Amino acid sequence: MLPSPEPYADFAGALWATERAVPMGLLPAARFALHRNNVYASLIHCLKARFPVTVRLLGEDCFGQCARHFVEAAPPRSPVLMEYGAGLADFLAGFAPLRELPYLADVARLEWLRHAALHGAEAVPIAPAALAEVLPERMPDLVLALHPTAAILSSPYPVLSIFRANAVAGELMPVAAGLPGETMLVVRPEESVQLLPLSVAAAGFLRALERGLTLSDAAEAAGMIDAAFDLAQALAPMLRAGLFTGFHLANSCERN
Amino acid sequence: MAVSVPVAPGQHMTSPIPARAGIGLRPQHYADILAQPAKVGHKVGPGVGWLEVHPENYLTAGGPQHRALTAARQLYPLSFHGVGLSLGGEARPDPAHLARLRALNARYEPALFSEHLAWSSHGGAFMNDLLPIPYTRSALDRLVEHVDETQEALGRQILIENPSLYLRFEASEMRETEFLRELVLRSGCGLLLDINNVFVSASNCGFDSCAYLADYPLSHVREIHLAGHRTEVDGSGAEVLIDTHGSSVSAAVWALYRLVVRLEGRLPTLIEWDQDLPDWRILLAEAASADRILAEEAPHAAVA
């Protein structure tokens, strides 16, 4: 039997589907397995490097098996592997064998946000003291620009605590039982990614700022979520984390 | 098919690749490479003459790797070695990917841009492996079109690298060297000769490395790659060489390199080490071995 003149579809199909027969016309046919292994092993390796804490929580072998299912279901659509893995968290959330570990998908979601922030657009943050130059009576009208790498993750699980306890290789560190859900900010203002725990009100405050609301309007929205929201107390760690890249006064051309 | 070389090699960059040893820049070695003595003009102190990166790893908006490459670019001539265009594939190179590569080229002005005689995408999925192609007339026609389109889109000549083969196609009508010679004549591309790949393919597919090199269009080579390989056993129990880029260059490959330099003179030579990365000093020692062979086999040629 003559091999197909254009072997690509056969070759690619048999690479992904390990149960399919080796394509005709390859010498020696036994070597086809090398390519098949390369495809899966290299993509699983890429995911392992991108989700190190998820790997630690699941164990190398178990993560490898989950990643294999993910690769099979959602192979990369682009040769830029820096973009591969965005869908892993959703995949893990719907993966039946992991039902007993409901927090795992959000840990993977946090790791993806860290990866995206690390390789996101550059912007120079304002110094924490920069707002001190604004006249107190004009503060309410201030509009703050968020860093382009900023992202918020809200989880019903203590994901930041789990991530931090297991961020360094070593023995698995369990977190205390019964911890509440956590909300966190991810931003990469300089060389490294910053993680900042947020109250639910602070997250609402940031979402309002992101929509372009003034400081006072955003603080008011946060106050509706939690009457105890304190603007100055919330802003200080955000400024230190390098979250803001500039500010201007609403209805004004002045920008900083 | 238009025989066009849109822009002569060398026209784009601020500093050409010198005919000496270079090293693939990896994040693990950013600190070491940036601590090396700065070059004076195009001359670099003892160590490494130029750097190569996979552009696909830099197709991001920002991040530490851009900071490092921007700094390294000030100290060393730079070469891009693409791994994502799938030029040997059935589909045309992705215009969106070409546009991103073109923008990255404009940003970093690499002196050389190379890709592979292979395919890696099909049906919209990327397989992250350099897959072999049958050496047929129709595959050659298509590859010439893809190389042509890439050179047009990037506005420059590209180099094509010979693959490391584990198997061959019964359907092949030509030797790899014939295939490459026609590709060069018809597309105007240059060649990247990977000597480890020659050795690995020769061993795996049963041909002679020296005979291959004697038949290979050496005068079109603009860059050489050297790397390590590993011996494994395939599913049928036969020995197979795996192109791992994970160890030092073998004695047999150094001997073939010596032969190529004797035949063709000085050429930019990359030490490729992508897995199980060693200490920076070990890479420098490999680079020094290549520089020594260049000096011994082509003593009268000037270093660019």
Coordinates of C-alpha atoms in Angstrom, one line a residue:
Chain A
M1 CA 0.0 0.0 0.0
L2 CA 1.3 3.4 -0.9
P3 CA 1.7 6.0 1.8
S4 CA -0.5 9.0 1.6
P5 CA 1.3 11.7 -0.5
E6 CA 0.6 14.3 2.1
P7 CA 1.4 12.6 5.4
Y8 CA 0.7 15.6 7.7
A9 CA -2.9 14.9 8.8
D10 CA -2.1 11.2 9.5
F11 CA 1.1 12.1 11.3
A12 CA -0.5 14.8 13.4
G13 CA -3.6 12.8 14.2
A14 CA -1.6 9.8 15.4
L15 CA 0.7 12.1 17.5
W16 CA -2.2 13.4 19.5
A17 CA -4.3 10.2 19.7
T18 CA -2.0 7.6 21.2
E19 CA -4.4 4.8 20.5
R20 CA -4.2 5.5 16.7
A21 CA -2.0 3.3 14.6
V22 CA 1.4 4.6 13.5
P23 CA 1.1 6.2 10.0
M24 CA 2.2 4.2 7.0
G25 CA 5.5 4.8 5.2
L26 CA 7.8 5.6 8.1
L27 CA 11.1 3.9 8.4
P28 CA 11.5 2.6 11.1
A29 CA 7.9 2.8 12.3
A30 CA 9.0 2.1 15.9
R31 CA 10.6 5.5 16.1
F32 CA 7.3 7.3 15.7
A33 CA 6.8 6.8 19.4
L34 CA 9.8 9.2 20.0
H35 CA 7.8 12.1 18.5
R36 CA 4.6 11.1 20.2
N37 CA 6.4 11.2 23.6
N38 CA 8.1 14.5 22.8
V39 CA 4.9 16.2 22.0
Y40 CA 3.2 15.3 25.3
A41 CA 6.3 15.4 27.5
S42 CA 7.4 18.8 26.3
L43 CA 4.0 20.4 26.8
I44 CA 3.5 18.8 30.2
H45 CA 7.0 20.0 31.2
C46 CA 6.0 23.5 30.1
L47 CA 2.8 23.4 32.3
K48 CA 4.8 22.0 35.3
A49 CA 7.1 24.9 35.2
R50 CA 4.2 27.4 34.9
F51 CA 2.2 25.9 37.8
P52 CA 4.8 24.8 40.4
V53 CA 2.6 25.1 43.5
T54 CA -0.3 23.2 41.8
V55 CA 2.3 20.5 41.0
R56 CA 3.4 20.5 44.6
L57 CA -0.1 20.2 45.9
L58 CA -1.1 17.4 43.5
G59 CA 2.3 15.6 43.3
E60 CA 4.4 15.3 40.1
D61 CA 2.8 12.2 38.8
C62 CA -0.8 13.2 39.4
F63 CA -0.3 16.6 38.0
G64 CA 1.4 15.0 35.0
Q65 CA -1.7 12.8 34.4
C66 CA -4.1 15.8 34.7
A67 CA -1.9 17.9 32.4
R68 CA -1.9 15.1 29.8
H69 CA -5.7 15.1 29.8
F70 CA -5.6 18.9 29.4
V71 CA -3.0 18.8 26.6
E72 CA -5.2 16.3 24.8
A73 CA -8.3 18.3 25.3
A74 CA -6.8 21.7 24.6
P75 CA -3.5 21.6 22.7
P76 CA -1.7 25.0 22.2
R77 CA -3.2 27.0 19.4
S78 CA -0.1 29.1 19.0
P79 CA 3.7 28.5 18.9
V80 CA 4.0 31.1 21.6
L81 CA 4.1 28.8 24.6
M82 CA 4.2 31.7 26.9
E83 CA 0.5 31.9 26.3
Y84 CA -0.2 28.2 27.0
G85 CA -2.0 27.2 30.1
A86 CA -4.6 30.0 30.4
G87 CA -7.4 27.3 30.4
L88 CA -5.8 24.9 32.8
A89 CA -7.6 26.2 35.9
D90 CA -11.0 25.9 34.3
F91 CA -10.1 22.4 33.1
L92 CA -9.0 21.4 36.6
A93 CA -12.3 22.8 38.1
G94 CA -14.3 20.5 35.8
F95 CA -12.0 17.5 36.1
A96 CA -14.0 14.8 38.0
P97 CA -11.0 13.0 39.6
L98 CA -10.2 16.3 41.4
R99 CA -13.6 16.8 43.0
E100 CA -12.1 16.3 46.5
L101 CA -9.7 19.2 46.0
P102 CA -12.1 22.1 45.1
Y103 CA -9.5 24.8 46.0
L104 CA -7.0 23.5 43.5
A105 CA -8.4 25.2 40.4
D106 CA -8.2 28.6 42.2
V107 CA -4.5 27.9 43.1
A108 CA -3.9 27.3 39.4
R109 CA -5.8 30.4 38.6
L110 CA -3.5 32.4 40.9
E111 CA -0.5 30.9 39.3
W112 CA -1.7 31.8 35.9
L113 CA -2.4 35.4 37.0
R114 CA 1.2 35.6 38.4
H115 CA 2.6 34.3 35.1
A116 CA 0.5 36.8 33.1
A117 CA 1.6 39.7 35.3
L118 CA 5.2 38.7 35.2
H119 CA 5.2 38.9 31.4
G120 CA 2.6 41.7 31.1
A121 CA 3.2 45.3 29.9
E122 CA 5.7 47.5 31.6
A123 CA 4.7 50.7 33.4
V124 CA 6.4 52.8 36.0
P125 CA 4.5 53.0 39.3
I126 CA 4.2 56.3 41.2
A127 CA 6.1 56.7 44.4
P128 CA 4.0 56.0 47.6
A129 CA 4.6 59.6 48.6
A130 CA 3.3 61.0 45.3
L131 CA -0.3 61.5 46.6
A132 CA 1.0 63.7 49.5
E133 CA 1.6 66.4 46.9
V134 CA -2.1 66.6 46.1
L135 CA -4.0 69.3 48.0
P136 CA -6.3 67.6 50.6
E137 CA -9.4 69.4 49.3
R138 CA -8.8 67.9 45.8
M139 CA -8.2 64.4 46.9
P140 CA -11.8 63.3 46.5
D141 CA -11.7 64.2 42.8
L142 CA -8.6 62.2 42.1
V143 CA -8.7 59.5 39.4
L144 CA -6.0 56.8 39.8
A145 CA -4.5 54.8 36.9
L146 CA -4.0 51.1 37.8
H147 CA -0.9 49.2 36.6
P148 CA -1.6 47.3 33.4
T149 CA -0.5 44.0 35.1
A150 CA -3.0 44.4 38.0
A151 CA -5.5 41.6 38.4
I152 CA -7.9 40.6 41.3
L153 CA -8.7 37.0 42.2
S154 CA -11.6 36.2 44.6
S155 CA -11.9 32.7 45.9
P156 CA -14.2 30.9 48.3
Y157 CA -11.1 29.1 49.5
P158 CA -8.0 30.5 51.4
V159 CA -6.0 30.4 48.2
L160 CA -3.4 33.0 49.1
S161 CA -2.7 31.2 52.3
I162 CA -2.4 27.9 50.6
F163 CA -0.2 29.4 47.9
R164 CA 2.1 31.2 50.3
A165 CA 2.5 28.1 52.6
N166 CA 3.6 26.0 49.6
A167 CA 5.4 28.5 47.4
V168 CA 8.8 27.1 48.3
A169 CA 9.8 23.5 47.5
G170 CA 9.8 21.2 50.5
E171 CA 7.3 19.4 52.6
L172 CA 3.6 20.2 51.9
M173 CA 2.3 22.7 54.4
P174 CA -1.4 22.3 55.3
V175 CA -3.3 25.5 56.2
A176 CA -5.6 25.6 59.2
A177 CA -9.0 24.1 58.6
G178 CA -12.0 26.4 58.4
L179 CA -10.2 29.5 57.0
P180 CA -12.5 31.8 55.1
G181 CA -12.3 32.5 51.4
E182 CA -9.6 35.1 50.3
T183 CA -9.4 37.9 47.7
M184 CA -6.1 39.1 46.5
L185 CA -4.4 41.5 44.2
V186 CA -1.7 40.4 41.7
V187 CA 0.6 43.1 40.2
R188 CA 4.1 43.3 38.8
P189 CA 5.4 46.9 39.0
E190 CA 9.1 46.1 38.8
E191 CA 11.1 42.8 38.6
S192 CA 8.8 40.6 40.7
V193 CA 5.2 39.9 41.1
Q194 CA 3.5 41.3 44.3
L195 CA 0.6 39.6 46.0
L196 CA -1.6 41.7 48.3
P197 CA -4.5 40.3 50.4
L198 CA -7.6 42.4 49.9
S199 CA -10.8 42.7 51.9
V200 CA -14.0 42.3 49.9
A201 CA -14.5 46.1 50.2
A202 CA -11.0 46.9 49.1
A203 CA -11.5 44.7 46.0
G204 CA -14.8 46.6 45.3
F205 CA -12.8 49.8 45.7
L206 CA -10.3 48.7 43.1
R207 CA -12.9 47.5 40.7
A208 CA -14.5 51.0 40.9
L209 CA -11.1 52.7 40.3
E210 CA -10.6 50.4 37.3
R211 CA -13.8 51.7 35.8
G212 CA -12.4 55.3 36.2
L213 CA -14.4 56.4 39.3
T214 CA -12.9 59.1 41.5
L215 CA -11.3 58.3 44.8
S216 CA -14.4 59.5 46.7
D217 CA -16.9 57.6 44.5
A218 CA -14.8 54.4 44.7
A219 CA -14.5 54.8 48.5
E220 CA -18.3 55.3 48.8
A221 CA -18.9 52.1 46.8
A222 CA -16.5 50.3 49.1
G223 CA -18.3 51.7 52.1
M224 CA -21.5 50.2 50.9
I225 CA -19.9 46.8 50.8
D226 CA -18.4 47.3 54.3
A227 CA -19.2 50.4 56.4
A228 CA -15.9 49.9 58.2
F229 CA -13.9 50.5 55.0
D230 CA -11.0 53.0 55.7
L231 CA -9.7 54.7 52.6
A232 CA -6.3 55.7 54.0
Q233 CA -5.7 52.3 55.5
A234 CA -6.6 50.6 52.2
L235 CA -4.5 52.9 50.0
A236 CA -1.2 52.6 51.9
P237 CA -0.4 49.0 51.0
M238 CA -1.6 49.4 47.4
L239 CA 0.7 52.4 47.0
R240 CA 3.6 50.4 48.5
A241 CA 2.8 47.4 46.1
G242 CA 3.3 49.8 43.2
L243 CA -0.3 49.4 42.0
F244 CA -0.8 52.9 40.6
T245 CA 1.0 54.4 37.6
G246 CA -0.5 57.9 37.6
F247 CA -3.3 60.1 38.7
H248 CA -5.3 63.1 37.5
L249 CA -8.2 65.2 38.7
A250 CA -11.6 64.4 37.4
N251 CA -12.8 67.1 34.9
S252 CA -9.3 68.5 34.7
C253 CA -6.5 68.3 32.2
E254 CA -3.7 68.0 34.8
R255 CA -2.1 64.6 34.8
N256 CA 0.6 63.1 36.7
Chain B
M1 CA 8.2 31.6 -7.9
A2 CA 10.1 34.8 -7.5
V3 CA 13.7 34.3 -6.5
S4 CA 14.0 37.2 -4.2
V5 CA 16.1 38.1 -1.2
P6 CA 14.3 41.1 0.0
V7 CA 17.2 42.5 2.1
A8 CA 20.8 41.3 2.1
P9 CA 21.9 39.8 5.3
G10 CA 23.8 42.3 7.4
Q11 CA 21.7 45.3 6.4
H12 CA 19.5 45.3 9.4
M13 CA 21.6 45.1 12.5
T14 CA 23.8 47.4 14.3
S15 CA 26.5 44.7 14.8
P16 CA 27.0 41.6 12.7
I17 CA 27.5 38.1 14.2
P18 CA 31.3 37.5 14.4
A19 CA 32.8 34.3 13.0
R20 CA 33.4 32.8 16.5
A21 CA 31.6 31.0 19.2
G22 CA 28.2 32.2 20.6
I23 CA 25.9 30.8 23.2
G24 CA 22.1 30.4 23.6
L25 CA 20.9 32.9 26.2
R26 CA 18.8 31.3 28.9
P27 CA 17.2 32.9 31.9
Q28 CA 19.3 30.8 34.2
H29 CA 22.4 32.6 32.9
Y30 CA 21.1 36.2 32.6
A31 CA 23.2 37.3 35.6
D32 CA 26.4 35.6 34.3
I33 CA 26.1 37.0 30.8
L34 CA 25.3 40.5 31.9
A35 CA 28.3 40.4 34.3
Q36 CA 30.7 39.6 31.4
P37 CA 33.1 42.4 30.3
A38 CA 31.4 44.7 27.9
K39 CA 32.5 44.6 24.3
V40 CA 34.6 47.3 22.7
G41 CA 33.3 48.0 19.3
H42 CA 32.6 44.6 17.8
K43 CA 35.3 42.8 19.7
V44 CA 34.3 40.9 22.8
G45 CA 36.7 39.9 25.6
P46 CA 37.5 36.2 26.2
G47 CA 34.2 34.3 26.6
V48 CA 31.4 34.5 24.1
G49 CA 31.2 36.5 20.9
W50 CA 27.4 36.6 20.4
L51 CA 24.1 35.4 21.8
E52 CA 21.1 33.5 20.3
V53 CA 17.5 33.3 21.6
H54 CA 14.3 31.7 20.5
P55 CA 12.1 34.7 19.5
E56 CA 8.9 32.8 20.6
N57 CA 10.1 33.2 24.2
Y58 CA 10.1 37.0 23.8
L59 CA 6.7 37.5 22.3
T60 CA 5.2 39.0 25.4
A61 CA 4.3 42.6 26.3
G62 CA 7.1 42.9 28.9
G63 CA 8.7 41.1 31.8
P64 CA 12.2 40.1 33.1
Q65 CA 13.3 38.4 29.9
H66 CA 12.8 41.6 27.9
R67 CA 14.8 43.5 30.5
A68 CA 17.6 41.0 30.2
L69 CA 17.6 40.8 26.4
T70 CA 17.6 44.6 26.2
A71 CA 20.6 44.8 28.4
A72 CA 22.4 41.8 26.7
R73 CA 21.7 43.5 23.3
Q74 CA 23.9 46.4 24.4
L75 CA 26.8 44.1 25.0
Y76 CA 26.6 41.4 22.3
P77 CA 25.5 40.8 18.7
L78 CA 22.2 38.9 18.7
S79 CA 20.7 36.1 16.5
F80 CA 17.1 34.9 16.5
H81 CA 16.4 31.2 16.1
G82 CA 12.7 30.7 15.4
V83 CA 10.9 27.5 16.5
G84 CA 7.3 28.2 15.7
L85 CA 6.8 29.0 12.0
S86 CA 6.3 25.3 10.9
L87 CA 7.7 26.2 7.5
G88 CA 7.7 22.5 6.4
G89 CA 4.0 22.1 7.2
E90 CA 1.0 21.9 5.0
A91 CA -0.4 25.3 6.0
R92 CA 1.1 28.7 5.1
P93 CA 3.1 30.4 7.9
D94 CA 0.6 32.1 10.2
P95 CA 0.4 35.8 9.2
A96 CA -0.3 36.9 12.8
H97 CA 2.9 35.1 14.0
L98 CA 4.9 36.6 11.2
A99 CA 3.7 40.1 12.1
R100 CA 4.7 39.6 15.8
L101 CA 8.1 38.3 14.7
R102 CA 8.6 41.3 12.4
A103 CA 7.8 43.7 15.3
L104 CA 10.2 41.8 17.6
N105 CA 12.9 42.0 14.9
A106 CA 12.4 45.7 14.6
R107 CA 12.8 46.0 18.4
Y108 CA 16.0 43.9 18.8
E109 CA 17.5 44.0 15.2
P110 CA 19.0 40.5 15.3
A111 CA 21.8 40.1 12.8
L112 CA 20.6 36.6 11.8
F113 CA 17.2 34.9 11.7
S114 CA 16.9 31.2 11.3
E115 CA 14.2 28.5 11.3
H116 CA 13.9 24.8 10.7
L117 CA 13.5 22.3 7.9
A118 CA 10.5 20.8 9.9
W119 CA 6.9 21.3 10.8
S120 CA 5.3 21.8 14.2
S121 CA 1.7 22.9 13.6
H122 CA -1.2 21.2 11.9
G123 CA -4.9 22.0 11.9
G124 CA -4.4 25.0 14.1
A125 CA -2.6 23.0 16.9
F126 CA 1.0 23.5 17.8
M127 CA 2.9 20.3 18.7
N128 CA 6.1 21.7 20.2
D129 CA 8.3 19.2 18.3
L130 CA 10.3 19.6 15.1
L131 CA 8.7 17.0 12.9
P132 CA 10.3 15.5 9.8
I133 CA 9.1 16.1 6.3
P134 CA 9.2 13.8 3.3
Y135 CA 11.8 15.0 0.7
T136 CA 9.4 15.1 -2.2
R137 CA 8.9 17.5 -5.1
S138 CA 5.5 18.7 -3.7
A139 CA 7.0 19.2 -0.2
L140 CA 9.9 21.2 -1.7
D141 CA 7.5 23.4 -3.8
R142 CA 5.5 24.2 -0.7
L143 CA 8.5 24.9 1.5
V144 CA 10.0 27.3 -1.1
E145 CA 6.7 29.2 -1.0
H146 CA 6.7 29.3 2.8
V147 CA 10.3 30.5 3.0
D148 CA 9.6 33.1 0.3
E149 CA 6.6 34.4 2.2
T150 CA 8.5 34.5 5.5
Q151 CA 11.4 36.4 3.9
E152 CA 8.9 38.9 2.3
A153 CA 7.1 39.4 5.6
L154 CA 10.2 39.8 7.7
G155 CA 12.0 41.8 5.0
R156 CA 15.2 39.8 5.2
Q157 CA 16.9 36.6 4.3
I158 CA 16.4 33.7 6.7
L159 CA 18.5 30.7 7.4
I160 CA 17.1 27.1 7.3
E161 CA 18.5 24.4 9.6
N162 CA 18.8 20.7 8.8
P163 CA 16.8 18.5 11.1
S164 CA 17.8 15.8 13.6
L165 CA 15.9 12.7 12.2
Y166 CA 14.7 9.6 14.0
L167 CA 13.0 8.2 11.0
R168 CA 12.6 8.8 7.2
F169 CA 9.7 8.7 4.8
E170 CA 9.4 5.9 2.3
A171 CA 7.9 8.5 -0.1
S172 CA 11.1 10.7 -0.1
E173 CA 12.4 11.2 -3.7
M174 CA 15.6 13.2 -2.9
R175 CA 18.5 13.3 -0.5
E176 CA 18.3 15.9 2.2
T177 CA 21.3 17.7 0.8
E178 CA 19.7 17.9 -2.7
F179 CA 16.5 19.1 -1.1
L180 CA 18.4 21.9 0.8
R181 CA 20.4 22.9 -2.3
E182 CA 17.2 23.4 -4.4
L183 CA 15.6 25.2 -1.5
V184 CA 18.5 27.7 -1.4
L185 CA 18.6 28.2 -5.1
R186 CA 14.8 28.8 -5.4
S187 CA 14.1 30.8 -2.3
G188 CA 17.4 32.7 -1.8
C189 CA 17.5 31.6 1.8
G190 CA 20.8 30.8 3.6
L191 CA 21.6 27.8 5.7
L192 CA 22.3 27.0 9.3
L193 CA 24.3 23.8 9.5
D194 CA 23.7 21.8 12.7
I195 CA 26.5 19.4 12.8
N196 CA 25.1 17.4 15.7
N197 CA 21.9 17.0 13.7
V198 CA 23.9 15.6 10.8
F199 CA 25.6 13.1 13.1
V200 CA 22.3 12.1 14.8
S201 CA 20.4 11.8 11.5
A202 CA 23.2 9.8 9.9
S203 CA 23.3 7.4 12.8
N204 CA 19.5 7.0 13.0
C205 CA 18.8 6.8 9.2
G206 CA 21.9 5.0 8.1
F207 CA 23.9 7.4 6.0
D208 CA 27.5 8.6 6.3
S209 CA 28.1 12.0 8.0
C210 CA 31.2 12.8 5.9
A211 CA 29.4 11.9 2.6
Y212 CA 26.5 14.1 3.7
L213 CA 28.9 17.1 4.3
A214 CA 30.7 16.5 1.0
D215 CA 27.3 16.8 -0.8
Y216 CA 25.9 19.7 1.4
P217 CA 26.0 23.2 -0.1
L218 CA 28.5 24.5 2.4
S219 CA 29.0 27.9 0.6
H220 CA 25.5 28.9 1.7
V221 CA 26.1 28.3 5.4
R222 CA 26.0 31.5 7.6
E223 CA 25.9 29.8 11.0
I224 CA 26.8 26.5 12.6
H225 CA 25.1 24.8 15.6
L226 CA 26.9 22.3 17.9
A227 CA 25.1 20.4 20.6
G228 CA 25.1 17.2 22.7
H229 CA 23.0 14.1 22.1
R230 CA 22.2 11.0 24.1
T231 CA 21.9 7.3 23.1
E232 CA 18.7 5.5 23.8
V233 CA 17.0 2.3 22.7
D234 CA 13.8 2.5 20.6
G235 CA 10.7 0.4 20.8
S236 CA 12.2 -2.3 18.6
G237 CA 15.3 -2.6 20.7
A238 CA 17.6 -0.7 18.3
E239 CA 19.9 2.0 19.3
V240 CA 18.7 5.6 18.6
L241 CA 20.5 8.9 19.1
I242 CA 18.4 11.6 20.7
D243 CA 19.1 15.3 19.9
T244 CA 18.8 16.5 23.5
H245 CA 20.8 19.7 23.6
G246 CA 21.5 18.6 27.2
S247 CA 25.1 17.6 27.3
S248 CA 28.6 18.6 26.0
V249 CA 29.4 18.2 22.3
S250 CA 30.6 14.7 21.5
A251 CA 34.1 14.0 20.1
A252 CA 32.6 12.8 16.8
V253 CA 30.8 16.0 16.3
W254 CA 33.9 18.1 17.2
A255 CA 35.8 16.1 14.5
L256 CA 33.1 16.8 11.9
Y257 CA 33.1 20.5 12.9
R258 CA 36.9 20.6 12.4
L259 CA 36.3 19.2 8.9
V260 CA 33.7 21.8 8.0
V261 CA 35.9 24.7 9.2
R262 CA 38.8 23.3 7.2
L263 CA 36.6 23.1 4.1
E264 CA 34.6 26.4 4.5
G265 CA 36.6 28.6 6.9
R266 CA 35.5 30.6 9.9
L267 CA 31.7 30.7 10.6
P268 CA 29.6 31.9 13.6
T269 CA 29.2 28.8 15.8
L270 CA 26.6 28.4 18.4
I271 CA 26.9 26.1 21.4
E272 CA 23.3 25.0 21.9
W273 CA 22.4 23.8 25.4
D274 CA 18.7 23.9 26.2
Q275 CA 18.1 21.1 28.8
D276 CA 19.8 20.2 32.1
L277 CA 21.7 23.6 31.8
P278 CA 25.2 23.5 33.2
D279 CA 27.1 26.1 35.1
W280 CA 28.0 29.1 32.9
R281 CA 31.7 28.3 33.1
I282 CA 31.0 24.9 31.4
L283 CA 29.3 26.7 28.5
L284 CA 32.3 29.1 28.3
A285 CA 34.6 26.1 28.0
E286 CA 32.6 24.6 25.2
A287 CA 32.7 28.0 23.4
A288 CA 36.4 28.1 23.9
S289 CA 36.8 24.7 22.3
A290 CA 34.9 25.9 19.2
D291 CA 37.0 29.1 19.1
R292 CA 40.2 27.0 19.3
I293 CA 39.2 24.9 16.4
L294 CA 38.3 28.0 14.4
A295 CA 41.8 29.4 15.1
E296 CA 43.6 26.1 14.3
E297 CA 41.7 25.3 11.1
A298 CA 41.3 28.8 9.7
P299 CA 44.3 30.7 11.3
H300 CA 44.6 33.3 8.6
A301 CA 41.0 34.4 8.4
A302 CA 40.1 37.6 10.2
V303 CA 37.7 37.5 13.1
A304 CA 34.7 39.7 12.0

